[in-house]
GROMACS .gro file of C-alpha atoms in nm:
model
  333
    1MET     CA    1  -0.193   2.230   2.112
    2VAL     CA    2   0.175   2.291   2.195
    3ARG     CA    3   0.262   2.330   2.561
    4GLU     CA    4   0.576   2.478   2.705
    5LYS     CA    5   0.595   2.197   2.959
    6ILE     CA    6   0.523   1.836   2.869
    7ARG     CA    7   0.529   1.558   3.123
    8VAL     CA    8   0.728   1.262   2.989
    9SER     CA    9   0.784   0.976   3.229
   10THR     CA   10   0.950   1.129   3.538
   11ARG     CA   11   1.116   1.409   3.339
   12THR     CA   12   0.974   1.747   3.251
   13LEU     CA   13   1.067   1.872   2.906
   14GLN     CA   14   1.103   2.248   2.891
   15TRP     CA   15   1.162   2.479   2.598
   16LYS     CA   16   1.248   2.846   2.603
   17CYS     CA   17   1.370   3.122   2.375
   18VAL     CA   18   1.727   3.216   2.466
   19GLU     CA   19   1.780   3.477   2.193
   20SER     CA   20   1.552   3.685   1.972
   21ARG     CA   21   1.631   3.973   1.740
   22THR     CA   22   1.509   4.161   1.433
   23ASP     CA   23   1.790   4.207   1.181
   24SER     CA   24   1.560   4.388   0.935
   25LYS     CA   25   1.192   4.413   0.846
   26CYS     CA   26   1.229   4.094   0.642
   27LEU     CA   27   1.469   3.899   0.862
   28TYR     CA   28   1.384   3.777   1.212
   29TYR     CA   29   1.602   3.546   1.421
   30GLY     CA   30   1.522   3.324   1.717
   31ARG     CA   31   1.719   3.065   1.916
   32PHE     CA   32   1.542   2.804   2.129
   33ILE     CA   33   1.642   2.514   2.353
   34LEU     CA   34   1.455   2.198   2.455
   35SER     CA   35   1.575   1.985   2.746
   36PRO     CA   36   1.638   1.745   2.910
   37LEU     CA   37   1.631   1.477   2.641
   38MET     CA   38   1.760   1.122   2.647
   39LYS     CA   39   2.042   1.018   2.417
   40GLY     CA   40   1.930   1.023   2.052
   41GLN     CA   41   1.607   1.214   2.108
   42ALA     CA   42   1.753   1.556   2.028
   43ASP     CA   43   1.857   1.447   1.679
   44THR     CA   44   1.516   1.289   1.615
   45ILE     CA   45   1.330   1.605   1.716
   46GLY     CA   46   1.579   1.840   1.549
   47ILE     CA   47   1.557   1.671   1.208
   48ALA     CA   48   1.177   1.650   1.221
   49MET     CA   49   1.138   2.013   1.327
   50ARG     CA   50   1.377   2.137   1.059
   51ARG     CA   51   1.186   1.957   0.784
   52ALA     CA   52   0.852   2.076   0.921
   53LEU     CA   53   0.974   2.436   0.944
   54LEU     CA   54   1.111   2.439   0.590
   55GLY     CA   55   0.839   2.237   0.420
   56GLU     CA   56   0.512   2.246   0.613
   57ILE     CA   57   0.452   2.613   0.700
   58GLU     CA   58   0.238   2.815   0.460
   59GLY     CA   59   0.314   3.160   0.328
   60THR     CA   60   0.154   3.419   0.096
   61CYS     CA   61   0.311   3.572  -0.213
   62ILE     CA   62   0.233   3.724  -0.552
   63THR     CA   63   0.201   3.447  -0.812
   64ARG     CA   64   0.082   3.637  -1.123
   65ALA     CA   65   0.090   3.991  -1.265
   66LYS     CA   66  -0.119   4.127  -1.551
   67PHE     CA   67  -0.006   4.420  -1.769
   68GLU     CA   68  -0.205   4.590  -2.044
   69LYS     CA   69  -0.079   4.575  -2.404
   70ILE     CA   70   0.252   4.404  -2.324
   71PRO     CA   71   0.361   4.152  -2.593
   72HIS     CA   72   0.604   3.947  -2.381
   73GLU     CA   73   0.784   3.931  -2.046
   74TYR     CA   74   1.104   4.095  -2.171
   75SER     CA   75   0.929   4.399  -2.317
   76THR     CA   76   1.019   4.752  -2.214
   77ILE     CA   77   0.759   5.018  -2.138
   78GLY     CA   78   0.820   5.376  -2.242
   79GLY     CA   79   0.861   5.603  -1.941
   80ILE     CA   80   0.952   5.315  -1.704
   81GLN     CA   81   1.312   5.254  -1.612
   82GLU     CA   82   1.269   4.878  -1.552
   83SER     CA   83   1.168   4.613  -1.804
   84VAL     CA   84   0.862   4.396  -1.743
   85HIS     CA   85   1.091   4.111  -1.634
   86GLU     CA   86   1.262   4.332  -1.375
   87ILE     CA   87   0.925   4.446  -1.239
   88LEU     CA   88   0.819   4.081  -1.203
   89MET     CA   89   1.141   4.005  -1.012
   90ASN     CA   90   1.073   4.299  -0.778
   91LEU     CA   91   0.718   4.178  -0.717
   92LYS     CA   92   0.856   3.833  -0.632
   93GLU     CA   93   1.059   3.984  -0.346
   94ILE     CA   94   0.758   4.141  -0.170
   95VAL     CA   95   0.679   3.968   0.160
   96LEU     CA   96   0.313   3.942   0.263
   97ARG     CA   97   0.143   3.847   0.587
   98SER     CA   98  -0.213   3.715   0.571
   99ASN     CA   99  -0.480   3.470   0.681
  100LEU     CA  100  -0.569   3.412   0.318
  101TYR     CA  101  -0.710   3.077   0.204
  102GLY     CA  102  -0.660   3.002  -0.165
  103THR     CA  103  -0.618   3.303  -0.396
  104CYS     CA  104  -0.731   3.664  -0.411
  105GLU     CA  105  -0.676   3.976  -0.625
  106ALA     CA  106  -0.477   4.294  -0.567
  107SER     CA  107  -0.366   4.578  -0.792
  108ILE     CA  108  -0.133   4.870  -0.856
  109CYS     CA  109  -0.256   5.185  -1.029
  110VAL     CA  110  -0.027   5.492  -1.018
  111ARG     CA  111   0.077   5.786  -1.235
  112GLY     CA  112   0.434   5.908  -1.286
  113PRO     CA  113   0.678   6.045  -1.259
  114ARG     CA  114   0.744   5.872  -0.926
  115CYS     CA  115   0.899   5.570  -0.762
  116VAL     CA  116   0.656   5.279  -0.721
  117THR     CA  117   0.696   5.076  -0.401
  118ALA     CA  118   0.504   4.804  -0.220
  119ARG     CA  119   0.308   5.080  -0.044
  120ASP     CA  120   0.124   5.142  -0.373
  121ILE     CA  121  -0.030   4.794  -0.384
  122ILE     CA  122  -0.405   4.797  -0.315
  123LEU     CA  123  -0.466   4.491  -0.097
  124PRO     CA  124  -0.766   4.311   0.057
  125PRO     CA  125  -0.811   4.394   0.428
  126TYR     CA  126  -0.683   4.052   0.543
  127VAL     CA  127  -0.344   4.092   0.368
  128GLU     CA  128  -0.064   4.325   0.473
  129ILE     CA  129   0.286   4.401   0.347
  130VAL     CA  130   0.581   4.341   0.578
  131ASP     CA  131   0.806   4.606   0.420
  132ASN     CA  132   0.623   4.890   0.241
  133THR     CA  133   0.949   5.037   0.109
  134GLN     CA  134   1.029   4.747  -0.123
  135HIS     CA  135   1.099   4.883  -0.472
  136ILE     CA  136   0.883   4.784  -0.772
  137ALA     CA  137   0.949   5.033  -1.055
  138ASN     CA  138   1.064   5.385  -1.133
  139LEU     CA  139   0.836   5.596  -1.356
  140THR     CA  140   1.036   5.867  -1.532
  141GLU     CA  141   0.750   6.024  -1.731
  142PRO     CA  142   0.386   6.124  -1.662
  143ILE     CA  143   0.237   5.787  -1.762
  144ASP     CA  144  -0.011   5.553  -1.595
  145LEU     CA  145   0.101   5.213  -1.468
  146CYS     CA  146  -0.172   4.962  -1.392
  147ILE     CA  147  -0.089   4.606  -1.285
  148GLY     CA  148  -0.336   4.340  -1.175
  149LEU     CA  149  -0.194   4.097  -0.917
  150GLN     CA  150  -0.292   3.750  -0.801
  151LEU     CA  151  -0.205   3.654  -0.443
  152GLU     CA  152  -0.194   3.298  -0.320
  153ARG     CA  153  -0.128   3.121   0.010
  154ASN     CA  154   0.044   2.784  -0.013
  155ARG     CA  155   0.354   2.598   0.104
  156GLY     CA  156   0.689   2.510  -0.052
  157TYR     CA  157   0.774   2.674  -0.381
  158ARG     CA  158   0.647   2.675  -0.737
  159ILE     CA  159   0.851   2.743  -1.049
  160LYS     CA  160   0.654   2.917  -1.321
  161ALA     CA  161   0.573   2.700  -1.620
  162PRO     CA  162   0.715   2.821  -1.954
  163ASN     CA  163   0.468   2.977  -2.196
  164ASN     CA  164   0.207   3.003  -1.920
  165PHE     CA  165   0.091   3.349  -2.029
  166GLN     CA  166  -0.277   3.441  -2.039
  167ASP     CA  167  -0.394   3.770  -2.194
  168GLY     CA  168  -0.096   3.970  -2.074
  169SER     CA  169  -0.091   3.786  -1.741
  170TYR     CA  170   0.255   3.659  -1.644
  171PRO     CA  171   0.329   3.391  -1.380
  172ILE     CA  172   0.587   3.462  -1.109
  173ASP     CA  173   0.807   3.205  -0.937
  174ALA     CA  174   0.644   3.158  -0.599
  175LEU     CA  175   0.848   3.102  -0.283
  176PHE     CA  176   0.578   3.046  -0.024
  177MET     CA  177   0.817   2.933   0.251
  178PRO     CA  178   0.836   3.203   0.522
  179ILE     CA  179   1.140   3.031   0.678
  180ARG     CA  180   1.475   3.152   0.547
  181ASN     CA  181   1.691   2.899   0.730
  182VAL     CA  182   1.691   2.650   1.020
  183ASN     CA  183   1.985   2.503   1.212
  184HIS     CA  184   1.981   2.253   1.495
  185SER     CA  185   2.266   2.150   1.724
  186ILE     CA  186   2.300   1.918   2.022
  187HIS     CA  187   2.482   1.955   2.353
  188SER     CA  188   2.539   1.637   2.555
  189TYR     CA  189   2.617   1.616   2.925
  190GLY     CA  190   2.643   1.347   3.191
  191ASN     CA  191   2.806   1.003   3.174
  192GLY     CA  192   2.697   0.649   3.100
  193ASN     CA  193   2.328   0.575   3.147
  194ASP     CA  194   2.272   0.924   3.289
  195LYS     CA  195   2.378   1.096   2.966
  196GLN     CA  196   2.131   1.362   2.854
  197GLU     CA  197   2.101   1.608   2.566
  198ILE     CA  198   1.995   1.966   2.502
  199LEU     CA  199   1.853   2.057   2.159
  200PHE     CA  200   1.930   2.403   2.018
  201LEU     CA  201   1.713   2.533   1.733
  202GLU     CA  202   1.798   2.844   1.531
  203ILE     CA  203   1.525   2.987   1.307
  204TRP     CA  204   1.537   3.273   1.055
  205THR     CA  205   1.208   3.400   0.906
  206ASN     CA  206   1.119   3.653   0.636
  207GLY     CA  207   0.919   3.871   0.876
  208SER     CA  208   0.575   3.739   0.783
  209LEU     CA  209   0.581   3.554   1.116
  210THR     CA  210   0.816   3.544   1.413
  211PRO     CA  211   1.045   3.246   1.485
  212LYS     CA  212   0.829   3.164   1.789
  213GLU     CA  213   0.515   3.160   1.575
  214ALA     CA  214   0.697   2.944   1.319
  215LEU     CA  215   0.800   2.698   1.591
  216TYR     CA  216   0.440   2.674   1.712
  217GLU     CA  217   0.307   2.626   1.358
  218ALA     CA  218   0.563   2.356   1.273
  219SER     CA  219   0.494   2.171   1.600
  220ARG     CA  220   0.120   2.178   1.536
  221ASN     CA  221   0.169   2.046   1.183
  222LEU     CA  222   0.390   1.763   1.306
  223ILE     CA  223   0.135   1.667   1.570
  224ASP     CA  224  -0.141   1.664   1.304
  225LEU     CA  225   0.070   1.434   1.086
  226PHE     CA  226   0.126   1.182   1.367
  227ILE     CA  227  -0.226   1.177   1.509
  228PRO     CA  228  -0.339   0.892   1.275
  229PHE     CA  229  -0.068   0.668   1.423
  230LEU     CA  230  -0.209   0.722   1.771
  231HIS     CA  231  -0.526   0.548   1.653
  232ALA     CA  232  -0.351   0.279   1.448
  233GLU     CA  233  -0.395   0.010   1.711
  234GLU     CA  234  -0.759   0.102   1.765
  235GLU     CA  235  -0.814   0.091   1.389
  236ASN     CA  236  -0.659  -0.254   1.353
  237LEU     CA  237  -0.828  -0.405   1.656
  238HIS     CA  238  -1.161  -0.226   1.623
  239LEU     CA  239  -1.455  -0.463   1.627
  240GLU     CA  240  -1.733  -0.318   1.414
  241ASP     CA  241  -2.014  -0.504   1.587
  242ASN     CA  242  -1.994  -0.585   1.955
  243GLN     CA  243  -2.243  -0.866   1.907
  244ASP     CA  244  -2.015  -1.017   1.644
  245LYS     CA  245  -1.731  -1.079   1.887
  246VAL     CA  246  -1.640  -1.446   1.935
  247SER     CA  247  -1.351  -1.630   2.090
  248LEU     CA  248  -1.137  -1.814   1.842
  249PRO     CA  249  -1.236  -2.183   1.873
  250LEU     CA  250  -0.891  -2.322   1.951
  251PHE     CA  251  -1.027  -2.674   1.989
  252THR     CA  252  -1.071  -2.664   1.613
  253PHE     CA  253  -0.708  -2.573   1.567
  254HIS     CA  254  -0.600  -2.848   1.805
  255ASN     CA  255  -0.812  -3.098   1.613
  256ARG     CA  256  -0.644  -2.981   1.292
  257LEU     CA  257  -0.307  -3.008   1.461
  258THR     CA  258  -0.377  -3.365   1.576
  259GLU     CA  259  -0.495  -3.459   1.228
  260LEU     CA  260  -0.189  -3.296   1.077
  261LYS     CA  261   0.048  -3.483   1.306
  262LYS     CA  262  -0.109  -3.813   1.198
  263ASN     CA  263  -0.036  -3.734   0.833
  264LYS     CA  264   0.293  -3.557   0.877
  265LYS     CA  265   0.481  -3.635   1.193
  266LYS     CA  266   0.790  -3.427   1.128
  267ILE     CA  267   0.625  -3.090   1.072
  268ALA     CA  268   0.789  -2.802   1.259
  269LEU     CA  269   0.509  -2.564   1.353
  270LYS     CA  270   0.753  -2.306   1.482
  271SER     CA  271   0.898  -2.276   1.131
  272ILE     CA  272   0.562  -2.189   0.972
  273PHE     CA  273   0.516  -1.812   1.002
  274ILE     CA  274   0.178  -1.643   0.977
  275ASP     CA  275   0.323  -1.434   0.694
  276GLN     CA  276   0.309  -1.749   0.480
  277LEU     CA  277  -0.067  -1.798   0.528
  278GLU     CA  278  -0.171  -1.488   0.331
  279PHE     CA  279  -0.407  -1.351   0.595
  280PRO     CA  280  -0.590  -1.021   0.522
  281PRO     CA  281  -0.415  -0.717   0.676
  282ARG     CA  282  -0.673  -0.685   0.956
  283ILE     CA  283  -0.621  -1.043   1.076
  284TYR     CA  284  -0.246  -1.030   1.024
  285ASN     CA  285  -0.217  -0.712   1.232
  286CYS     CA  286  -0.442  -0.855   1.504
  287LEU     CA  287  -0.222  -1.166   1.535
  288LYS     CA  288   0.099  -0.961   1.529
  289ASN     CA  289  -0.035  -0.731   1.801
  290SER     CA  290  -0.105  -1.042   2.009
  291ASN     CA  291   0.262  -1.141   1.965
  292ILE     CA  292   0.173  -1.434   1.740
  293HIS     CA  293   0.436  -1.495   1.473
  294THR     CA  294   0.419  -1.869   1.397
  295LEU     CA  295   0.158  -2.146   1.392
  296LEU     CA  296   0.302  -2.274   1.717
  297ASP     CA  297   0.230  -1.937   1.878
  298LEU     CA  298  -0.125  -1.952   1.739
  299PHE     CA  299  -0.194  -2.300   1.879
  300ASN     CA  300  -0.045  -2.220   2.218
  301ASN     CA  301  -0.249  -1.906   2.283
  302SER     CA  302  -0.547  -1.912   2.514
  303GLN     CA  303  -0.897  -1.828   2.394
  304GLU     CA  304  -0.897  -1.503   2.589
  305ASP     CA  305  -0.594  -1.380   2.395
  306LEU     CA  306  -0.768  -1.404   2.059
  307ILE     CA  307  -1.090  -1.204   2.035
  308ILE     CA  308  -1.187  -1.161   1.671
  309ARG     CA  309  -1.492  -1.152   1.447
  310THR     CA  310  -1.685  -1.452   1.319
  311GLU     CA  311  -1.585  -1.401   0.956
  312ASP     CA  312  -1.221  -1.370   1.065
  313VAL     CA  313  -1.240  -1.712   1.230
  314LYS     CA  314  -1.359  -1.859   0.901
  315GLN     CA  315  -1.078  -1.692   0.706
  316ILE     CA  316  -0.817  -1.822   0.950
  317LEU     CA  317  -0.952  -2.178   0.924
  318ASP     CA  318  -0.968  -2.153   0.544
  319ALA     CA  319  -0.608  -2.034   0.532
  320LEU     CA  320  -0.500  -2.326   0.753
  321ASP     CA  321  -0.689  -2.574   0.535
  322LYS     CA  322  -0.531  -2.431   0.219
  323HIS     CA  323  -0.178  -2.434   0.364
  324PHE     CA  324  -0.202  -2.784   0.512
  325THR     CA  325  -0.356  -2.928   0.192
  326ILE     CA  326  -0.084  -2.785  -0.030
  327ASP     CA  327   0.185  -2.897   0.210
  328LEU     CA  328   0.052  -3.255   0.227
  329GLU     CA  329   0.022  -3.274  -0.152
  330LYS     CA  330   0.388  -3.173  -0.189
  331GLN     CA  331   0.486  -3.444   0.059
  332LYS     CA  332   0.294  -3.713  -0.133
  333LYS     CA  333   0.460  -3.616  -0.461
   0.00000   0.00000   0.00000
């Protein structure tokens, strides 16, 4: 959930819309600010929001049109001013607003002479047209025009594949993105350590949603993407069985260390990093999270600092045995 006020440390971040206008039925504009931010934060948020707005928000558009008895896309139809290709391009420009999931069907069935517009499209109840006046074709004679349409909700864009024609059904390049453009700029104020920033976001949409709705949707999508990282530490340190928790027997390590020093007096434990011991990711992450980077760190930690599973203890000891054995063999040679 996106809140207008978020408590961060001792500062309160606030966002507000400073300008909003409708340039046309298919072009909305909004300008927002977020402040106060510390130095560098405005650029981080601005870049992330711009990418989320342009790439993560879903939209609905016409992705396929089916004509009867039309041999190819560049055919002309008697009594219609536009070619099939021109009609497809006009259908591509129609902006839809919906809560559609996946795909659905729509249709056009009219009789000329007349001008065919988006108002003539027969739609499911959960889909609506932003601008009903958008032109589709001009019928100059008393003929019937019937077109079957496929609607789809998705994100990004899709270029039609060549030769992807099925029984008079023609694919249409799909531009699902409801965001026309996004700009972000930064205003800095203050001096030295007290320097702060204000983030300005400008958003243009195609009318299928308002800039404020787009900002909310992009923020929610970004939060969803980062949620797994909030649980990353829990995932790495999670102990599957509470009864399987044991303290790492450091006396064993110290015994190994004493034995190692007898055989190799000049070993530098601080130069042996845990990366070299080929631990499984779970153990490696557990040690790293405990600020253990070398063998010296491992030997110097208290038992309370290393709470891991029984099988992990065995893997650590096996890795130490393997490393020390190889190292001693190299020294003998």
